[in-house]
mmCIF file of C-alpha atoms in Angstrom:
data_model
loop_
_atom_site.group_PDB
_atom_site.id
_atom_site.type_symbol
_atom_site.label_atom_id
_atom_site.label_comp_id
_atom_site.label_asym_id
_atom_site.label_seq_id
_atom_site.Cartn_x
_atom_site.Cartn_y
_atom_site.Cartn_z
ATOM 1 C CA GLY A 114 0.189 13.983 0.386
ATOM 2 C CA ALA A 115 -2.763 13.804 -1.953
ATOM 3 C CA VAL A 116 -6.040 13.141 0.026
ATOM 4 C CA VAL A 117 -9.352 12.171 -1.322
ATOM 5 C CA SER A 118 -12.428 12.328 0.894
ATOM 6 C CA GLN A 119 -15.867 10.672 0.466
ATOM 7 C CA HIS A 120 -19.069 11.596 2.093
ATOM 8 C CA PRO A 121 -21.023 9.868 3.551
ATOM 9 C CA SER A 122 -18.889 6.981 4.738
ATOM 10 C CA TRP A 123 -21.874 4.859 5.301
ATOM 11 C CA VAL A 124 -25.532 5.174 4.333
ATOM 12 C CA ILE A 125 -28.703 3.133 4.808
ATOM 13 C CA CYS A 126 -31.740 3.974 2.666
ATOM 14 C CA LYS A 127 -35.013 2.416 1.798
ATOM 15 C CA SER A 128 -35.654 0.850 -1.592
ATOM 16 C CA GLY A 129 -36.826 3.326 -4.228
ATOM 17 C CA THR A 130 -34.903 6.289 -2.792
ATOM 18 C CA SER A 131 -31.915 7.937 -4.393
ATOM 19 C CA VAL A 132 -28.652 8.377 -2.614
ATOM 20 C CA LYS A 133 -25.880 10.980 -3.451
ATOM 21 C CA ILE A 134 -22.179 10.197 -2.642
ATOM 22 C CA GLU A 135 -19.614 13.000 -2.726
ATOM 23 C CA CYS A 136 -15.948 12.568 -3.570
ATOM 24 C CA ARG A 137 -13.604 15.446 -3.103
ATOM 25 C CA SER A 138 -9.904 15.909 -3.786
ATOM 26 C CA LEU A 139 -8.637 17.947 -0.884
ATOM 27 C CA ASP A 140 -5.216 19.241 -1.805
ATOM 28 C CA PHE A 141 -4.989 18.832 -5.466
ATOM 29 C CA GLN A 142 -6.900 19.414 -8.649
ATOM 30 C CA ALA A 143 -8.140 16.244 -10.320
ATOM 31 C CA THR A 144 -9.114 16.454 -13.942
ATOM 32 C CA THR A 145 -10.089 12.742 -13.945
ATOM 33 C CA MET A 146 -12.160 11.111 -11.328
ATOM 34 C CA PHE A 147 -13.149 7.392 -11.193
ATOM 35 C CA TRP A 148 -15.921 5.577 -9.480
ATOM 36 C CA TYR A 149 -15.570 1.875 -8.391
ATOM 37 C CA ARG A 150 -17.809 -0.679 -6.934
ATOM 38 C CA GLN A 151 -16.462 -3.526 -4.604
ATOM 39 C CA PHE A 152 -18.159 -6.591 -3.490
ATOM 40 C CA PRO A 153 -16.896 -8.425 -0.434
ATOM 41 C CA LYS A 154 -13.688 -10.288 -1.121
ATOM 42 C CA GLN A 155 -13.944 -9.061 -4.893
ATOM 43 C CA SER A 156 -11.740 -6.587 -6.708
ATOM 44 C CA LEU A 157 -12.392 -3.148 -7.584
ATOM 45 C CA MET A 158 -14.917 -2.928 -10.523
ATOM 46 C CA LEU A 159 -14.641 0.324 -12.510
ATOM 47 C CA MET A 160 -18.080 1.895 -12.956
ATOM 48 C CA ALA A 161 -17.213 5.096 -14.889
ATOM 49 C CA THR A 162 -14.598 7.733 -15.567
ATOM 50 C CA SER A 163 -15.383 11.375 -15.251
ATOM 51 C CA ASN A 164 -13.647 14.335 -16.632
ATOM 52 C CA GLU A 165 -14.315 17.951 -15.160
ATOM 53 C CA GLY A 166 -17.052 19.536 -17.359
ATOM 54 C CA SER A 167 -17.869 16.680 -19.566
ATOM 55 C CA LYS A 168 -20.063 13.638 -19.355
ATOM 56 C CA ALA A 169 -18.846 10.528 -17.665
ATOM 57 C CA THR A 170 -17.727 7.579 -19.570
ATOM 58 C CA TYR A 171 -19.380 4.446 -18.313
ATOM 59 C CA GLU A 172 -18.097 0.850 -18.341
ATOM 60 C CA GLN A 173 -20.104 -1.771 -20.251
ATOM 61 C CA GLY A 174 -22.923 -3.049 -18.191
ATOM 62 C CA VAL A 175 -23.165 -0.054 -15.871
ATOM 63 C CA GLU A 176 -26.575 1.746 -16.239
ATOM 64 C CA LYS A 177 -25.837 5.423 -16.713
ATOM 65 C CA ASP A 178 -29.398 6.307 -15.807
ATOM 66 C CA LYS A 179 -29.163 4.441 -12.541
ATOM 67 C CA PHE A 180 -25.643 5.704 -11.484
ATOM 68 C CA LEU A 181 -25.563 9.343 -12.311
ATOM 69 C CA ILE A 182 -22.070 10.982 -12.112
ATOM 70 C CA ASN A 183 -21.400 14.689 -12.106
ATOM 71 C CA HIS A 184 -18.010 16.212 -12.180
ATOM 72 C CA ALA A 185 -18.794 19.842 -11.552
ATOM 73 C CA SER A 186 -15.310 21.044 -10.553
ATOM 74 C CA LEU A 187 -11.682 20.019 -10.405
ATOM 75 C CA THR A 188 -12.165 18.990 -6.923
ATOM 76 C CA LEU A 189 -15.652 17.431 -6.784
ATOM 77 C CA SER A 190 -17.410 14.574 -8.327
ATOM 78 C CA THR A 191 -20.867 13.124 -7.201
ATOM 79 C CA LEU A 192 -22.312 9.596 -7.842
ATOM 80 C CA THR A 193 -26.089 9.480 -7.339
ATOM 81 C CA VAL A 194 -27.605 6.028 -7.184
ATOM 82 C CA THR A 195 -31.280 6.601 -8.363
ATOM 83 C CA SER A 196 -34.219 4.508 -7.183
ATOM 84 C CA ALA A 197 -31.794 2.269 -5.141
ATOM 85 C CA HIS A 198 -32.661 -1.468 -4.657
ATOM 86 C CA PRO A 199 -31.126 -3.941 -2.342
ATOM 87 C CA GLU A 200 -28.823 -5.361 -5.210
ATOM 88 C CA ASP A 201 -27.270 -1.827 -5.352
ATOM 89 C CA SER A 202 -25.826 -2.442 -1.870
ATOM 90 C CA SER A 203 -22.138 -2.237 -2.038
ATOM 91 C CA PHE A 204 -18.885 -0.504 -1.225
ATOM 92 C CA TYR A 205 -18.313 2.497 -3.587
ATOM 93 C CA ILE A 206 -15.043 3.942 -3.821
ATOM 94 C CA CYS A 207 -13.980 6.940 -5.745
ATOM 95 C CA SER A 208 -10.464 7.889 -6.897
ATOM 96 C CA ALA A 209 -8.952 10.974 -8.319
ATOM 97 C CA ARG A 210 -5.933 11.373 -10.530
ATOM 98 C CA ALA A 211 -3.609 14.155 -10.066
ATOM 99 C CA GLY A 212 -1.399 13.639 -13.094
ATOM 100 C CA GLY A 213 -1.123 11.441 -16.176
ATOM 101 C CA ARG A 214 0.442 8.362 -14.619
ATOM 102 C CA ALA A 215 -1.379 5.513 -12.977
ATOM 103 C CA ASP A 216 0.580 5.975 -9.790
ATOM 104 C CA THR A 217 -0.926 9.462 -9.411
ATOM 105 C CA GLN A 218 -4.422 8.015 -8.761
ATOM 106 C CA TYR A 219 -5.599 8.413 -5.262
ATOM 107 C CA PHE A 220 -8.426 6.627 -3.595
ATOM 108 C CA GLY A 221 -11.101 7.776 -1.254
ATOM 109 C CA PRO A 222 -12.082 5.799 1.924
ATOM 110 C CA GLY A 223 -15.145 4.419 0.374
ATOM 111 C CA THR A 224 -18.909 4.606 1.085
ATOM 112 C CA ARG A 225 -20.898 1.643 2.244
ATOM 113 C CA LEU A 226 -24.284 1.639 0.914
ATOM 114 C CA THR A 227 -27.071 -0.640 2.242
ATOM 115 C CA VAL A 228 -30.384 -0.533 0.680
ATOM 116 C CA LEU A 229 -33.195 -2.031 2.735
ATOM 117 C CA GLN B 52 -8.876 -15.979 -18.574
ATOM 118 C CA LYS B 53 -8.838 -12.813 -16.602
ATOM 119 C CA GLU B 54 -6.243 -10.094 -17.525
ATOM 120 C CA VAL B 55 -4.868 -10.218 -14.046
ATOM 121 C CA GLU B 56 -4.974 -13.314 -11.610
ATOM 122 C CA GLN B 57 -4.462 -13.064 -7.820
ATOM 123 C CA ASP B 58 -5.109 -15.746 -5.285
ATOM 124 C CA PRO B 59 -7.589 -14.299 -2.859
ATOM 125 C CA GLY B 60 -6.211 -16.287 0.134
ATOM 126 C CA PRO B 61 -6.403 -15.842 3.077
ATOM 127 C CA LEU B 62 -2.695 -16.024 3.766
ATOM 128 C CA SER B 63 -1.878 -16.477 7.298
ATOM 129 C CA VAL B 64 1.523 -16.067 8.738
ATOM 130 C CA PRO B 65 3.145 -15.631 12.204
ATOM 131 C CA GLU B 66 4.552 -12.156 13.165
ATOM 132 C CA GLY B 67 8.161 -11.796 11.707
ATOM 133 C CA ALA B 68 7.633 -14.005 8.734
ATOM 134 C CA ILE B 69 8.532 -12.970 5.206
ATOM 135 C CA VAL B 70 5.477 -12.734 3.010
ATOM 136 C CA SER B 71 5.201 -13.453 -0.647
ATOM 137 C CA LEU B 72 2.286 -12.107 -2.637
ATOM 138 C CA ASN B 73 1.938 -12.791 -6.261
ATOM 139 C CA CYS B 74 -0.001 -11.957 -9.386
ATOM 140 C CA THR B 75 0.010 -13.133 -12.957
ATOM 141 C CA TYR B 76 -1.150 -11.408 -15.914
ATOM 142 C CA SER B 77 -1.839 -12.102 -19.633
ATOM 143 C CA ASN B 78 -1.362 -8.734 -21.357
ATOM 144 C CA SER B 79 2.333 -8.437 -22.330
ATOM 145 C CA ALA B 80 1.791 -4.725 -23.039
ATOM 146 C CA PHE B 81 1.518 -3.702 -19.300
ATOM 147 C CA GLN B 82 4.221 -1.388 -18.400
ATOM 148 C CA TYR B 83 3.345 -0.122 -14.891
ATOM 149 C CA PHE B 84 2.883 -2.322 -12.033
ATOM 150 C CA MET B 85 1.478 -1.325 -8.628
ATOM 151 C CA TRP B 86 0.605 -2.856 -5.254
ATOM 152 C CA TYR B 87 -1.935 -1.335 -3.109
ATOM 153 C CA ARG B 88 -2.884 -2.089 0.501
ATOM 154 C CA GLN B 89 -6.570 -1.941 1.565
ATOM 155 C CA TYR B 90 -7.592 -2.186 5.159
ATOM 156 C CA SER B 91 -11.091 -3.581 5.903
ATOM 157 C CA ARG B 92 -13.756 -1.032 4.803
ATOM 158 C CA LYS B 93 -11.228 1.646 3.599
ATOM 159 C CA GLY B 94 -9.943 2.619 0.169
ATOM 160 C CA PRO B 95 -6.763 1.226 -1.299
ATOM 161 C CA GLU B 96 -3.611 3.153 -0.751
ATOM 162 C CA LEU B 97 -0.584 2.823 -3.020
ATOM 163 C CA LEU B 98 2.344 0.900 -1.561
ATOM 164 C CA MET B 99 4.744 0.250 -4.391
ATOM 165 C CA TYR B 100 4.906 1.469 -8.055
ATOM 166 C CA THR B 101 7.385 -0.014 -10.567
ATOM 167 C CA TYR B 102 8.049 0.446 -14.311
ATOM 168 C CA SER B 103 9.113 -2.539 -16.397
ATOM 169 C CA SER B 104 11.072 -5.450 -15.020
ATOM 170 C CA GLY B 105 13.126 -5.428 -12.115
ATOM 171 C CA ASN B 106 13.048 -4.955 -8.301
ATOM 172 C CA LYS B 107 12.191 -2.060 -6.177
ATOM 173 C CA GLU B 108 12.692 -1.794 -2.398
ATOM 174 C CA ASP B 109 10.962 0.502 0.106
ATOM 175 C CA GLY B 110 11.615 -0.287 3.699
ATOM 176 C CA ARG B 111 10.265 -3.738 4.514
ATOM 177 C CA PHE B 112 8.677 -3.994 1.124
ATOM 178 C CA THR B 113 10.117 -5.206 -2.123
ATOM 179 C CA ALA B 114 8.382 -5.321 -5.343
ATOM 180 C CA GLN B 115 9.530 -7.585 -8.254
ATOM 181 C CA VAL B 116 8.399 -7.700 -11.773
ATOM 182 C CA ASP B 117 9.269 -10.440 -14.264
ATOM 183 C CA LYS B 118 7.865 -9.372 -17.520
ATOM 184 C CA SER B 119 8.990 -12.489 -19.396
ATOM 185 C CA SER B 120 7.103 -14.628 -17.210
ATOM 186 C CA LYS B 121 4.220 -12.015 -16.710
ATOM 187 C CA TYR B 122 4.477 -12.474 -13.016
ATOM 188 C CA ILE B 123 4.896 -9.831 -10.302
ATOM 189 C CA SER B 124 5.548 -10.294 -6.607
ATOM 190 C CA LEU B 125 5.385 -8.145 -3.283
ATOM 191 C CA PHE B 126 7.690 -9.304 -0.460
ATOM 192 C CA ILE B 127 7.109 -8.020 3.111
ATOM 193 C CA ARG B 128 9.868 -8.706 5.510
ATOM 194 C CA ASP B 129 9.427 -8.884 9.296
ATOM 195 C CA SER B 130 5.739 -8.861 8.965
ATOM 196 C CA GLN B 131 3.730 -7.306 11.634
ATOM 197 C CA PRO B 132 0.103 -7.640 12.563
ATOM 198 C CA SER B 133 -0.457 -4.087 11.362
ATOM 199 C CA ASP B 134 0.368 -5.433 7.849
ATOM 200 C CA SER B 135 -2.921 -7.524 8.023
ATOM 201 C CA ALA B 136 -4.884 -6.238 5.123
ATOM 202 C CA THR B 137 -5.938 -6.923 1.573
ATOM 203 C CA TYR B 138 -3.146 -6.389 -1.066
ATOM 204 C CA LEU B 139 -4.240 -5.648 -4.627
ATOM 205 C CA CYS B 140 -1.938 -5.815 -7.564
ATOM 206 C CA ALA B 141 -2.609 -3.464 -10.388
ATOM 207 C CA MET B 142 -0.996 -2.779 -13.775
ATOM 208 C CA SER B 143 -1.494 -0.447 -16.605
ATOM 209 C CA LEU B 144 -0.595 0.630 -20.075
ATOM 210 C CA GLY B 145 1.059 3.877 -19.586
ATOM 211 C CA SER B 146 -1.442 6.479 -18.419
ATOM 212 C CA TYR B 147 -4.337 4.259 -18.847
ATOM 213 C CA ILE B 148 -6.625 3.208 -16.064
ATOM 214 C CA PRO B 149 -5.119 0.449 -14.093
ATOM 215 C CA THR B 150 -6.434 -3.233 -14.048
ATOM 216 C CA PHE B 151 -6.705 -4.582 -10.585
ATOM 217 C CA GLY B 152 -6.438 -8.101 -9.248
ATOM 218 C CA ARG B 153 -8.997 -9.268 -6.902
ATOM 219 C CA GLY B 154 -6.645 -8.906 -3.882
ATOM 220 C CA THR B 155 -5.059 -11.369 -1.487
ATOM 221 C CA SER B 156 -6.137 -11.160 2.213
ATOM 222 C CA LEU B 157 -3.184 -11.361 4.511
ATOM 223 C CA ILE B 158 -3.404 -12.165 8.222
ATOM 224 C CA VAL B 159 -0.287 -11.663 10.407
ATOM 225 C CA HIS B 160 -0.896 -13.199 13.767
ATOM 226 C CA PRO B 161 1.103 -12.271 16.874
#
């Protein structure tokens, strides 16, 4: 089946540093990848949608200069949290779409970010 | 009013019980309805996918969609402790990005 990996699975960093999270579709090509943020006991909050080779589309209220997204290939997207602060601590989940339908969207295992 | 409403629970049931999880929604244009299961600190995995109204069964899971009432359900028969997880409903307009509910936490105790 379709597998999406994320790396790292968890990261702790100091306030002010930048953190990069990788998302890979392992056995399929994903023209579209999504980045979500999830707070405890809350739903998935879509941050941005990225298409291979083009700029990401950010949801309202998401700072694009803070959350840099690069979709360099059909199997790799990265999210960089720049100048991280404690309020950026959260569970970040990527998702990759293999086809045109919503049920072809597969999720990665998530990355837990803790900013001290 | 949120587009998708889902009671966060937790819902606690004994092993072997029939579980009923529900979501309501406000956008009558939604066509595709999904249920995801998310274990703690993991990404969601697709459980069930249905198009329009009706029922769909897959093993111990049954998804039900009532578009006239804007109400969807997921039933789990013979629930097991391994079913303990958060269940998120999601719905979309065609190929659009799905809108998720906040998830219901299910605990199945032995």
